[in-house]
Coordinates of C-alpha atoms in Angstrom, one line a residue:
M1 CA -79.8 -10.4 -12.1
P2 CA -79.7 -12.0 -9.1
K3 CA -78.0 -10.6 -6.3
Y4 CA -75.4 -12.7 -4.5
I5 CA -74.6 -12.7 -0.7
Y6 CA -70.9 -13.1 -0.5
V7 CA -68.9 -14.1 2.9
D8 CA -65.4 -14.2 3.7
L9 CA -63.3 -17.5 3.4
K10 CA -62.9 -17.3 7.3
S11 CA -66.6 -17.6 7.7
A12 CA -67.3 -19.8 4.5
S13 CA -69.3 -23.0 5.5
G14 CA -71.5 -25.1 3.6
C15 CA -72.8 -23.9 0.1
V16 CA -71.5 -20.2 -0.2
N17 CA -70.8 -18.0 -2.7
V18 CA -66.8 -16.1 -2.3
I19 CA -64.5 -13.6 -3.8
A20 CA -60.9 -14.5 -3.7
V21 CA -57.4 -13.9 -4.7
V22 CA -55.5 -16.8 -6.4
K23 CA -53.0 -17.8 -3.9
F24 CA -51.8 -21.3 -6.1
F25 CA -53.1 -23.5 -8.9
D26 CA -52.2 -26.6 -10.3
K27 CA -52.6 -27.7 -14.0
P28 CA -56.0 -29.5 -15.0
K29 CA -56.1 -32.8 -14.6
K30 CA -58.0 -35.9 -16.3
T31 CA -60.0 -37.5 -13.5
K32 CA -60.8 -41.4 -13.4
G33 CA -64.3 -40.5 -15.3
S34 CA -65.0 -38.4 -18.2
G35 CA -64.2 -35.3 -16.3
Y36 CA -61.4 -32.8 -15.5
S37 CA -60.3 -31.4 -12.0
L38 CA -58.4 -27.9 -10.9
F39 CA -56.9 -27.9 -8.0
L40 CA -56.1 -24.2 -6.4
S41 CA -55.5 -22.5 -3.0
V42 CA -57.4 -19.1 -2.4
T43 CA -56.7 -16.2 0.4
D44 CA -58.4 -13.0 1.4
P45 CA -57.7 -10.9 4.6
S46 CA -59.9 -13.3 6.7
L47 CA -57.3 -15.7 6.8
C48 CA -54.3 -13.4 7.8
G49 CA -52.1 -14.9 5.3
D50 CA -53.2 -18.6 5.4
K51 CA -54.9 -20.4 2.8
M52 CA -57.9 -22.3 1.6
S53 CA -57.7 -25.2 -0.7
C54 CA -60.5 -25.7 -3.3
I55 CA -60.8 -28.6 -5.9
I56 CA -63.0 -27.9 -8.9
F57 CA -64.8 -30.5 -11.2
H58 CA -66.2 -30.1 -14.8
D59 CA -66.9 -32.1 -17.7
S60 CA -64.7 -30.3 -19.9
E61 CA -61.2 -28.4 -19.2
E62 CA -62.7 -25.3 -21.3
N63 CA -65.5 -24.8 -18.3
L64 CA -62.6 -24.8 -15.4
P65 CA -61.9 -21.4 -14.3
Q66 CA -59.5 -19.5 -16.5
I67 CA -56.9 -18.9 -14.1
R68 CA -53.7 -17.7 -15.4
T69 CA -51.0 -16.8 -12.7
P70 CA -51.2 -16.6 -9.1
G71 CA -52.7 -13.3 -7.6
D72 CA -56.2 -13.3 -9.7
I73 CA -59.2 -12.5 -8.4
I74 CA -61.7 -15.5 -8.4
I75 CA -65.5 -14.6 -7.6
M76 CA -67.0 -18.3 -7.1
H77 CA -70.8 -19.1 -6.4
R78 CA -72.1 -21.8 -4.9
L79 CA -69.1 -23.4 -3.5
V80 CA -69.7 -26.2 -1.0
V81 CA -67.0 -25.7 2.0
K82 CA -66.6 -28.8 4.6
Q83 CA -64.2 -29.6 6.9
Y84 CA -61.3 -32.3 5.9
N85 CA -58.6 -33.0 8.6
G86 CA -59.3 -30.0 10.5
R87 CA -59.4 -27.6 7.6
N88 CA -61.8 -25.8 5.3
Q89 CA -61.8 -27.4 1.9
G90 CA -64.2 -26.1 -0.9
C91 CA -65.6 -28.0 -3.5
G92 CA -67.4 -26.6 -6.8
Y93 CA -69.0 -28.9 -8.9
G94 CA -70.1 -28.3 -12.5
T95 CA -72.9 -30.5 -12.3
T96 CA -74.4 -28.9 -9.2
G97 CA -74.2 -24.9 -10.6
F98 CA -71.1 -24.1 -9.7
S99 CA -69.7 -21.4 -11.8
A100 CA -66.6 -19.1 -11.5
A101 CA -65.6 -15.4 -13.2
V102 CA -61.7 -14.7 -13.2
F103 CA -59.7 -11.2 -13.3
S104 CA -56.5 -10.4 -13.7
G105 CA -54.6 -9.6 -10.7
V106 CA -52.2 -6.6 -12.3
P107 CA -53.2 -3.8 -10.8
S108 CA -53.1 -2.1 -14.3
D109 CA -55.4 -4.2 -16.2
P110 CA -58.9 -3.5 -16.7
L111 CA -61.8 -4.8 -14.4
T112 CA -63.3 -7.5 -16.8
P113 CA -62.7 -11.2 -16.5
F114 CA -61.0 -13.3 -18.5
N115 CA -63.3 -15.4 -21.6
S116 CA -64.6 -18.4 -20.5
P117 CA -67.6 -20.5 -21.9
T118 CA -69.5 -20.8 -18.8
Q119 CA -71.9 -17.6 -17.5
C120 CA -71.1 -16.4 -14.0
S121 CA -73.2 -13.3 -13.0
F122 CA -71.5 -10.4 -11.1
G123 CA -72.7 -6.6 -10.9
E124 CA -70.9 -3.3 -9.7
K125 CA -70.5 -4.5 -6.1
E126 CA -68.7 -7.7 -6.8
V127 CA -66.3 -5.7 -9.1
E128 CA -65.7 -3.2 -6.2
V129 CA -64.6 -6.2 -4.2
V130 CA -62.6 -7.2 -7.0
K131 CA -60.7 -4.0 -7.2
N132 CA -60.2 -3.8 -3.6
L133 CA -58.6 -7.2 -3.0
K134 CA -56.0 -6.6 -5.9
K135 CA -54.8 -3.2 -4.0
W136 CA -54.7 -5.8 -0.5
Y137 CA -52.8 -8.4 -2.5
T138 CA -50.2 -6.0 -4.2
S139 CA -49.7 -3.8 -1.0
P140 CA -46.7 -4.1 1.0
D141 CA -48.5 -5.1 4.4
C142 CA -50.3 -7.8 2.5
P143 CA -48.9 -10.8 4.9
V144 CA -49.6 -13.8 1.8
E145 CA -46.4 -15.5 0.9
K146 CA -46.3 -14.5 -3.0
E147 CA -45.3 -17.5 -5.6
N148 CA -42.2 -16.2 -8.3
L149 CA -44.5 -14.4 -11.2
S150 CA -41.4 -15.1 -13.4
V151 CA -41.4 -19.0 -13.6
R152 CA -45.0 -19.0 -15.2
N153 CA -44.5 -17.1 -18.4
T154 CA -47.8 -16.9 -18.8
S155 CA -49.4 -13.7 -21.1
T156 CA -52.3 -12.2 -19.9
H157 CA -55.5 -11.2 -22.3
S158 CA -53.7 -7.8 -23.1
G159 CA -51.0 -9.5 -24.2
Q160 CA -48.3 -8.4 -21.5
L161 CA -46.5 -10.8 -18.9
G162 CA -49.0 -12.0 -16.7
G163 CA -47.7 -11.1 -13.0
I164 CA -48.3 -8.8 -9.9
Y165 CA -46.9 -6.0 -8.5
R166 CA -44.0 -7.3 -6.5
P167 CA -42.9 -4.8 -3.7
G168 CA -39.6 -3.3 -3.2
V169 CA -37.4 -4.2 -0.5
R170 CA -38.7 -3.9 3.3
R171 CA -36.3 -2.0 6.2
I172 CA -36.1 -4.7 9.0
R173 CA -37.2 -2.9 11.6
S174 CA -40.4 -2.3 9.8
L175 CA -41.3 -5.9 9.2
K176 CA -44.5 -7.0 11.5
A177 CA -45.5 -10.7 12.2
D178 CA -47.0 -12.8 9.9
E179 CA -46.0 -11.2 6.7
F180 CA -43.6 -12.5 3.8
C181 CA -41.4 -9.8 2.4
T182 CA -37.9 -9.0 1.1
I183 CA -35.3 -8.1 2.8
E184 CA -31.5 -7.2 2.4
G185 CA -28.2 -6.7 4.4
Q186 CA -24.8 -7.2 5.1
V187 CA -23.5 -10.3 6.8
I188 CA -22.1 -10.2 9.9
S189 CA -21.8 -14.0 10.9
I190 CA -22.3 -17.2 9.6
Y191 CA -23.6 -20.1 12.0
K192 CA -23.4 -23.9 11.0
S193 CA -23.3 -27.2 12.9
T194 CA -21.7 -29.5 10.5
E195 CA -21.0 -29.6 6.5
T196 CA -23.8 -31.6 6.1
D197 CA -26.4 -29.9 8.2
R198 CA -29.4 -28.4 6.0
T199 CA -29.9 -25.4 8.4
L200 CA -27.9 -21.8 8.2
V201 CA -28.4 -19.2 10.3
I202 CA -27.0 -15.8 9.4
Y203 CA -27.0 -12.6 11.4
I204 CA -27.6 -9.2 8.8
W205 CA -27.7 -6.0 9.4
D206 CA -29.2 -3.1 7.2
G207 CA -28.5 0.1 8.4
A208 CA -28.8 2.0 11.9
V209 CA -31.7 1.4 14.6
L210 CA -33.6 4.5 14.9
P211 CA -34.7 5.4 18.5
G212 CA -38.7 4.4 17.5
E213 CA -37.7 1.0 16.4
Q214 CA -35.5 -0.4 19.5
N215 CA -38.5 -2.4 20.9
T216 CA -38.5 -5.2 18.2
V217 CA -36.1 -8.0 19.3
F218 CA -35.3 -10.8 16.4
M219 CA -35.0 -14.1 18.2
G220 CA -32.3 -16.4 16.7
P221 CA -31.3 -19.9 17.9
S222 CA -31.0 -20.5 21.9
E223 CA -27.8 -19.7 23.8
K224 CA -27.1 -23.6 23.5
R225 CA -27.6 -24.2 20.1
L226 CA -25.3 -21.4 19.0
C227 CA -22.5 -22.3 21.4
E228 CA -22.8 -25.6 19.5
M229 CA -22.7 -24.1 16.3
L230 CA -20.1 -21.6 17.4
P231 CA -17.0 -23.8 16.2
H232 CA -18.2 -24.2 12.9
S233 CA -19.0 -20.8 12.3
Q234 CA -17.6 -17.6 10.1
H235 CA -17.6 -13.8 11.6
D236 CA -16.5 -10.2 10.6
P237 CA -15.3 -9.2 14.1
Q238 CA -15.6 -5.5 12.6
L239 CA -19.2 -6.0 12.2
A240 CA -19.7 -7.9 15.1
A241 CA -17.9 -4.9 17.0
L242 CA -19.8 -2.0 15.3
T243 CA -23.4 -4.2 15.5
G244 CA -23.2 -5.3 19.2
H245 CA -23.5 -8.5 17.7
N246 CA -23.5 -11.6 20.7
L247 CA -24.5 -14.6 21.7
Q248 CA -28.7 -14.8 22.2
H249 CA -28.9 -14.7 25.8
W250 CA -27.8 -11.1 25.5
N251 CA -30.7 -10.0 24.2
E252 CA -33.1 -11.7 26.3
N253 CA -31.1 -10.0 29.0
E254 CA -32.6 -6.9 27.4
I255 CA -35.6 -8.1 27.8
V256 CA -35.7 -9.5 31.1
H257 CA -34.0 -6.7 33.0
Q258 CA -34.0 -3.8 30.5
K259 CA -30.3 -3.1 31.0
K260 CA -27.5 -3.7 28.3
Y261 CA -24.4 -5.6 28.2
S262 CA -22.2 -3.6 30.7
L263 CA -22.8 -4.2 34.8
I264 CA -23.0 -0.6 34.9
T265 CA -26.5 0.5 34.1
P266 CA -27.1 4.0 32.3
Q267 CA -28.8 5.3 35.9
D268 CA -25.4 4.4 37.9
L269 CA -23.8 7.0 35.4
K270 CA -23.2 11.0 35.0
Y271 CA -22.0 12.9 32.4
S272 CA -20.2 16.3 32.5
K273 CA -20.8 18.8 30.0
H274 CA -17.7 18.7 28.1
C275 CA -18.5 14.9 27.5
R276 CA -19.0 14.4 23.3
G277 CA -21.7 11.6 22.4
S278 CA -22.3 10.5 26.0
S279 CA -25.3 8.6 25.4
I280 CA -24.6 4.9 25.9
D281 CA -25.9 2.8 23.0
F282 CA -25.6 -1.2 23.5
T283 CA -28.5 -2.3 21.3
D284 CA -28.0 -4.8 19.1
W285 CA -28.1 -4.3 15.7
S286 CA -27.5 -7.7 14.2
V287 CA -30.8 -9.7 13.0
P288 CA -30.8 -13.4 12.7
V289 CA -32.2 -15.2 9.6
A290 CA -33.1 -19.0 9.6
I291 CA -32.0 -20.8 6.1
Y292 CA -33.5 -23.9 5.2
D293 CA -33.0 -27.3 3.3
E294 CA -32.0 -26.7 -0.5
H295 CA -31.3 -22.7 0.1
V296 CA -28.3 -24.3 2.2
V297 CA -26.7 -25.7 -0.2
S298 CA -27.2 -23.4 -3.3
E299 CA -24.4 -21.5 -5.0
P300 CA -24.9 -18.1 -3.4
V301 CA -25.1 -19.2 0.1
K302 CA -22.6 -21.9 -0.3
N303 CA -20.1 -19.1 -1.2
L304 CA -21.6 -17.2 1.1
K305 CA -18.7 -15.1 3.7
P306 CA -18.8 -12.5 6.4
G307 CA -18.9 -9.0 5.0
D308 CA -20.8 -9.8 1.7
L309 CA -24.3 -7.8 1.1
I310 CA -27.1 -10.1 0.4
R311 CA -30.8 -9.8 -0.6
I312 CA -33.1 -12.1 0.4
H313 CA -36.7 -12.8 -1.2
N314 CA -40.1 -14.1 0.5
V315 CA -38.2 -14.1 4.1
H316 CA -41.6 -15.4 6.6
V317 CA -41.6 -12.8 9.5
I318 CA -43.2 -15.0 12.3
S319 CA -44.2 -13.9 16.0
G320 CA -40.7 -14.7 18.2
Q321 CA -42.4 -17.4 20.6
S322 CA -40.2 -15.7 23.3
K323 CA -39.8 -17.8 26.9
H324 CA -40.2 -14.0 28.2
D325 CA -43.4 -13.9 25.8
D326 CA -42.6 -10.6 24.8
P327 CA -44.7 -9.2 22.0
C328 CA -42.2 -7.8 20.4
S329 CA -40.2 -10.3 19.4
L330 CA -40.0 -11.6 15.8
R331 CA -38.3 -14.7 14.0
L332 CA -37.3 -14.4 10.3
I333 CA -37.3 -17.6 8.4
L334 CA -36.5 -18.4 5.0
H335 CA -38.6 -21.9 3.9
G336 CA -37.0 -24.7 2.2
G337 CA -39.1 -26.4 -0.4
K338 CA -40.8 -24.8 -3.6
A339 CA -38.3 -22.5 -3.5
R340 CA -38.6 -22.0 -7.1
E341 CA -42.5 -21.4 -7.3
Y342 CA -42.4 -18.9 -4.6
G343 CA -39.4 -16.9 -5.6
R344 CA -37.6 -18.0 -2.3
E345 CA -33.7 -17.3 -2.6
V346 CA -30.7 -15.7 -1.3
K347 CA -29.2 -13.1 -4.2
Y348 CA -25.6 -12.0 -4.1
L349 CA -25.2 -8.4 -4.5
G350 CA -21.7 -8.1 -3.9
D351 CA -18.3 -8.1 -1.2
S352 CA -17.4 -5.4 1.3
C353 CA -15.1 -3.5 -1.5
L354 CA -18.7 -2.0 -2.7
L355 CA -19.4 -0.9 0.8
I356 CA -15.8 0.4 1.2
N357 CA -15.8 2.3 -2.2
H358 CA -19.1 3.7 -1.7
L359 CA -18.0 4.9 1.9
N360 CA -14.5 6.3 -0.1
D361 CA -17.2 7.7 -3.0
S362 CA -15.0 5.9 -5.7
S363 CA -15.9 3.1 -8.1
N364 CA -13.4 0.9 -8.7
A365 CA -15.2 -1.5 -9.4
S366 CA -14.4 -3.9 -12.8
E367 CA -16.3 -4.0 -16.0
D368 CA -17.9 -7.1 -15.1
T369 CA -19.0 -6.0 -11.6
E370 CA -19.4 -2.1 -12.8
Q371 CA -23.7 -2.8 -12.1
L372 CA -23.4 -4.3 -8.6
P373 CA -22.8 -0.7 -7.1
N374 CA -26.1 0.1 -8.7
E375 CA -28.0 -3.4 -7.6
A376 CA -27.0 -3.3 -4.0
N377 CA -27.7 0.6 -3.4
R378 CA -30.9 0.0 -5.6
Y379 CA -33.2 0.3 -2.6
G380 CA -30.5 2.3 -0.3
L381 CA -28.8 -0.5 0.9
L382 CA -25.4 1.2 1.1
D383 CA -26.4 4.7 2.3
N384 CA -28.2 2.8 5.2
L385 CA -24.9 0.9 5.9
K386 CA -22.9 4.1 5.7
A387 CA -25.0 5.9 7.9
G388 CA -24.9 3.1 10.3
L389 CA -21.0 3.1 10.4
E390 CA -20.9 7.1 10.7
L391 CA -23.1 7.0 13.8
R392 CA -20.7 4.1 16.0
P393 CA -17.3 5.0 14.5
P394 CA -14.6 3.1 16.3
L395 CA -12.0 4.4 18.9
L396 CA -8.4 4.2 17.8
H397 CA -8.7 2.9 14.5
P398 CA -6.1 2.6 11.7
Q399 CA -6.4 5.9 9.6
P400 CA -7.3 5.3 5.7
D401 CA -3.6 6.4 4.7
F402 CA -2.0 4.1 7.3
L403 CA -0.2 0.8 5.9
L404 CA -1.5 -2.1 7.8
P405 CA 0.7 -4.9 7.6
Y406 CA -0.8 -8.3 5.8
E407 CA -0.7 -9.9 9.3
L408 CA -2.8 -7.3 10.7
Q409 CA -5.3 -6.7 8.0
Q410 CA -8.4 -8.9 9.1
P411 CA -8.8 -9.2 13.1
L412 CA -9.0 -12.0 15.4
T413 CA -11.6 -13.1 18.0
I414 CA -11.2 -13.0 21.5
Y415 CA -11.4 -17.0 21.5
Q416 CA -8.8 -17.0 18.9
I417 CA -6.3 -14.5 20.6
Y418 CA -6.3 -16.6 23.4
N419 CA -5.3 -19.4 21.7
L420 CA -2.5 -17.7 20.1
P421 CA 0.2 -19.2 22.1
L422 CA -0.8 -23.0 21.0
I423 CA -0.4 -21.7 17.4
V424 CA 2.6 -19.8 17.9
E425 CA 4.3 -22.5 19.7
K426 CA 3.7 -25.3 17.2
K427 CA 4.5 -23.3 14.3
E428 CA 7.9 -22.6 16.0
R429 CA 8.2 -26.0 16.7
E430 CA 7.4 -27.5 12.9
L431 CA 10.0 -24.8 11.8
Q432 CA 12.7 -25.9 14.0
T433 CA 12.3 -29.5 13.3
W434 CA 11.7 -28.4 9.3
D435 CA 8.2 -30.1 9.5
L436 CA 7.4 -27.8 6.7
L437 CA 5.4 -30.7 4.3
F438 CA 2.6 -30.8 6.9
P439 CA -0.1 -27.9 6.9
L440 CA -0.1 -26.0 10.5
T441 CA -3.1 -27.7 12.0
T442 CA -4.8 -27.6 15.4
Q443 CA -8.1 -29.1 17.2
I444 CA -9.1 -25.1 17.8
L445 CA -12.2 -24.3 15.9
P446 CA -12.9 -21.7 14.3
S447 CA -9.5 -22.3 13.6
V448 CA -7.0 -19.2 13.6
P449 CA -5.2 -18.1 10.0
P450 CA -1.3 -18.9 10.2
S451 CA -0.7 -15.2 9.1
S452 CA -2.7 -13.3 11.4
W453 CA 0.0 -11.9 13.9
L454 CA 3.4 -10.2 14.1
V455 CA 6.2 -11.9 16.1
V456 CA 8.0 -9.1 18.5
D457 CA 11.9 -10.0 18.2
N458 CA 13.4 -6.5 19.5
L459 CA 12.5 -7.0 23.2
P460 CA 14.3 -5.1 26.0
R461 CA 16.2 -7.6 28.6
S462 CA 13.6 -7.9 31.1
A463 CA 11.1 -9.5 28.7
S464 CA 13.9 -11.7 27.2
N465 CA 11.4 -14.7 29.2
L466 CA 8.5 -13.8 27.4
N467 CA 6.9 -14.9 23.7
V468 CA 5.3 -11.6 22.5
V469 CA 3.2 -11.2 19.1
C470 CA 1.2 -8.6 18.1
T471 CA -2.4 -8.8 16.3
R472 CA -5.4 -6.9 15.6
L473 CA -8.8 -7.3 17.7
C474 CA -12.4 -5.6 17.4
A475 CA -14.3 -6.0 20.6
R476 CA -17.1 -3.7 22.6
I477 CA -16.4 -2.5 25.9
I478 CA -18.7 -3.6 28.7
D479 CA -16.6 -2.6 31.6
V480 CA -13.7 0.2 32.5
A481 CA -11.5 0.5 35.6
P482 CA -11.1 3.0 37.1
L483 CA -14.5 4.7 38.1
S484 CA -13.6 6.2 41.4
V485 CA -11.5 9.1 42.2
Q486 CA -8.9 7.0 44.5
A487 CA -9.0 4.0 41.7
L488 CA -8.1 6.6 39.0
K489 CA -5.3 7.6 41.4
D490 CA -4.0 4.3 42.1
C491 CA -4.0 3.5 37.9
L492 CA -2.0 6.8 37.7
W493 CA 1.7 6.6 38.0
L494 CA 5.0 9.1 38.2
T495 CA 8.1 7.7 36.5
C496 CA 11.4 8.9 36.0
K497 CA 12.9 8.0 32.4
K498 CA 16.4 8.7 33.6
C499 CA 16.5 6.5 36.6
S500 CA 13.8 3.8 35.1
I501 CA 11.8 4.1 38.2
S502 CA 8.4 4.3 38.8
Q503 CA 5.6 5.5 42.0
R504 CA 1.6 5.2 42.3
S505 CA 0.3 8.7 42.6
S506 CA -2.1 7.9 45.0
C507 CA 1.1 7.0 47.8
I508 CA 2.4 10.8 47.3
S509 CA 1.5 13.3 49.5
N510 CA 3.5 16.2 48.6
I511 CA 4.3 18.1 45.4
D512 CA 7.9 18.7 45.9
I513 CA 8.3 14.6 45.8
G514 CA 7.0 15.2 41.8
I515 CA 11.0 15.8 41.6
C516 CA 13.0 12.5 41.4
D517 CA 15.9 12.0 43.5
C518 CA 18.6 12.4 40.6
G519 CA 16.8 16.1 39.8
S520 CA 14.7 15.1 36.9
R521 CA 10.7 16.0 37.0
L522 CA 8.6 12.8 37.3
T523 CA 6.6 12.0 34.5
F524 CA 2.8 11.1 34.5
L525 CA 1.8 7.5 33.1
P526 CA -2.0 6.8 33.5
F527 CA -3.4 3.5 32.9
L528 CA -6.8 2.2 32.0
F529 CA -8.5 -1.4 32.0
L530 CA -11.0 -2.2 29.5
H531 CA -13.7 -5.4 30.0
I532 CA -14.4 -6.0 26.1
E533 CA -16.2 -8.4 24.7
D534 CA -16.8 -10.0 21.2
L535 CA -19.4 -12.9 20.2
S536 CA -16.7 -15.6 21.7
G537 CA -16.2 -14.1 24.6
T538 CA -14.3 -11.3 27.2
M539 CA -11.6 -10.2 28.2
I540 CA -9.4 -7.6 29.7
I541 CA -7.0 -5.8 28.1
T542 CA -4.2 -2.8 29.5
V543 CA -3.8 0.4 28.0
S544 CA -1.4 3.1 29.1
G545 CA 0.7 6.0 28.6
Q546 CA 0.2 8.1 25.4
D547 CA -2.6 5.5 24.3
V548 CA -4.8 6.3 27.2
I549 CA -4.4 10.0 26.1
N550 CA -5.5 9.1 22.4
L551 CA -8.7 7.3 23.8
L552 CA -9.7 10.5 25.8
T553 CA -8.6 12.7 22.7
D554 CA -11.2 10.6 20.6
L555 CA -13.8 11.0 23.5
S556 CA -13.2 15.1 23.9
D557 CA -14.2 18.5 22.6
S558 CA -12.0 20.6 21.2
A559 CA -11.8 23.0 24.0
L560 CA -10.1 20.2 26.2
M561 CA -7.6 18.8 23.9
P562 CA -5.0 21.3 25.8
F563 CA -5.7 20.1 29.0
I564 CA -5.6 16.6 28.0
H565 CA -2.2 17.1 26.2
S566 CA -1.0 18.9 28.9
S567 CA 1.4 17.7 31.9
T568 CA 0.4 19.9 33.9
W569 CA -3.5 19.6 34.0
W570 CA -2.5 15.9 34.6
T571 CA -0.1 16.7 37.4
G572 CA -3.3 18.8 38.6
L573 CA -4.8 15.4 39.0
I574 CA -2.5 14.1 41.4
F575 CA -1.8 17.1 43.6
E576 CA -5.3 18.8 43.0
L577 CA -3.4 22.0 41.9
S578 CA -6.0 25.0 43.1
E579 CA -4.9 27.2 40.2
L580 CA -6.8 24.3 38.0
K581 CA -9.9 24.1 40.2
N582 CA -10.2 28.2 40.0
M583 CA -10.6 27.9 36.4
R584 CA -13.7 25.5 37.0
V585 CA -11.8 22.5 35.4
S586 CA -11.8 19.6 37.9
P587 CA -9.1 16.7 36.1
E588 CA -10.7 14.1 38.0
E589 CA -14.1 14.7 36.9
V590 CA -12.9 15.0 33.4
I591 CA -11.6 12.1 33.1
L592 CA -14.1 9.9 34.9
D593 CA -16.6 11.0 32.6
R594 CA -14.9 10.3 29.8
Y595 CA -14.1 6.5 31.1
H596 CA -18.0 6.4 31.5
N597 CA -18.3 7.3 27.9
L598 CA -16.0 4.4 26.8
L599 CA -19.0 2.0 28.1
G600 CA -20.8 0.9 25.1
K601 CA -18.1 1.9 22.6
W602 CA -16.1 -0.4 20.4
I603 CA -12.3 -0.3 19.9
D604 CA -10.6 -1.5 16.3
V605 CA -6.8 -1.6 17.8
A606 CA -3.7 -3.6 17.6
V607 CA -3.0 -5.1 21.0
R608 CA 0.2 -7.2 22.2
V609 CA -0.1 -10.7 23.5
S610 CA 2.6 -11.7 25.7
W611 CA 3.3 -15.0 27.7
P612 CA 6.5 -16.7 29.4
K613 CA 8.1 -19.1 27.6
E614 CA 7.6 -22.8 28.1
T615 CA 4.6 -22.7 30.1
V616 CA 1.9 -23.6 27.1
S617 CA 1.3 -27.4 26.7
S618 CA 0.7 -28.6 23.3
D619 CA -3.3 -28.4 24.1
F620 CA -4.0 -26.0 26.8
V621 CA -2.9 -22.4 27.8
N622 CA -3.6 -20.6 30.9
R623 CA -5.4 -17.5 30.3
N624 CA -3.8 -16.3 33.7
D625 CA -0.6 -16.3 31.8
L626 CA -1.4 -14.2 29.3
Q627 CA -0.9 -10.5 29.1
I628 CA -3.0 -8.3 26.9
D629 CA -1.8 -4.5 26.0
L630 CA -3.5 -2.0 23.5
I631 CA -0.6 -0.7 21.8
G632 CA -1.2 2.4 19.2
W633 CA -1.0 1.6 15.4
D634 CA 2.0 4.1 15.3
S635 CA 4.1 1.4 17.1
V636 CA 2.9 -1.6 15.1

């Protein structure tokens, strides 16, 4: 038996012998003459996920290579490789001695070729190459996009369903460039420009980003493109705040400046030993996936909403091509065209209730959906999401046993809150004129749901000239004031509940002035200003009184709880009592450390939005007229 010399596909030129994996093949066709032709594409590791097209000619259909399914391994002798339109293409002619042997690509099938009337000589060396190609093609690291094997219901020579091993779901942060894979996650945001646009960008997350995985940046549309798509987008504000999802320029800032969203960098901060969870984590856990063509109009994608759990088959991972040339940037794409053949699809796994039930260790699914939790957690998605939620808990969130009003079930974005005055006053005008036959419509996009706020009626006389509503807000804290001792004292007031007077503590120099003229002791009233951000914009909200203490409580260990809830401790901050210093407890240090520790955290809170009456036009809101105050859930 003659010994053959083989070349890899990348080096193939002229008349060569090759051993390769069949990536695609078509049905044999009758030529214009008396013969038949077979078109196929082949690949091997040298092509790094690419393919080479081949066409085989023979006098009869039976003499063509007996390929049964993509993934089969083919040995080809005397294949003529030439350049065609800048790419290599192979041609095999039965009349000039071309021969082939085809092996099953199923790992468990024996290393024997399919029956064929033609003869192709091979030995142990060739069989070893076939074995290695099987292992390579079925490994998770293989960069080749694989055809959907369930489409071709072809039996192998052993009588089993033809196909190859399909790898399981991959964690997003483990992906590498130039590969096709299956991923899954929870939908955070859905961006589209118009209803007819066949391009969609969804942002998903599949759990926490581990410390060793933070170097990879997943690139999405440009900031300009995302802004164009924002009016027609859908978001889950809670997931956006949790994951740190924002416009693309935040990701690019991470690459250029190696800093996170806040103007205050981690190097500027110092932490006390009393701080709990003091590490600042602004890492964006959201990952964009671009979806094209027929997938956009498919039923699972058309009905998709933020919070849903999905699995995406055959996502293409490519180099990010960042303008900063970052070597660790990637893009995820679900291509259109031949979706059925290549198994490209978005599979719906369930809504956010599955995750809520999983968090509560309950199973309230109906009979129709009882299999969904098992499928959604088949590769550990629910477990990974749960771990991520536990790693980034919100501050001041409503307790599970707290019965939320219907109007506060879903939070609004910052952009929607800024436009609340337009919606509220338009609704009032419609009610006053009995114009109830027409729905509540505005030019605001995304629109504000009509039942997403509570009107506050029981206002004091001093606020009779204000419109006041309550709504829910989820956002990331990007800056805090005060952050110095002097500013801290400027934001701490002493009040007399009996006389309704207030004094700034920085203006008080004598402890005896801690007594009001009426004889009552002044009580402390701390103020805190949070600069917050979500995917739609930024906002400054005011926190005061007990809500400041609640924030500090969330960030303190049990040893400091008695101090934070003690009037004497706060008075010590004002008058710098030596007794507290002797106890080695510096109030200003503890408070400022906790204020620093707010950076990067996210909040799930109720806010009170107020603005002067008769200051809102029909199409414009002056944001300077708005006052946004955080209020405790027990005050709703």
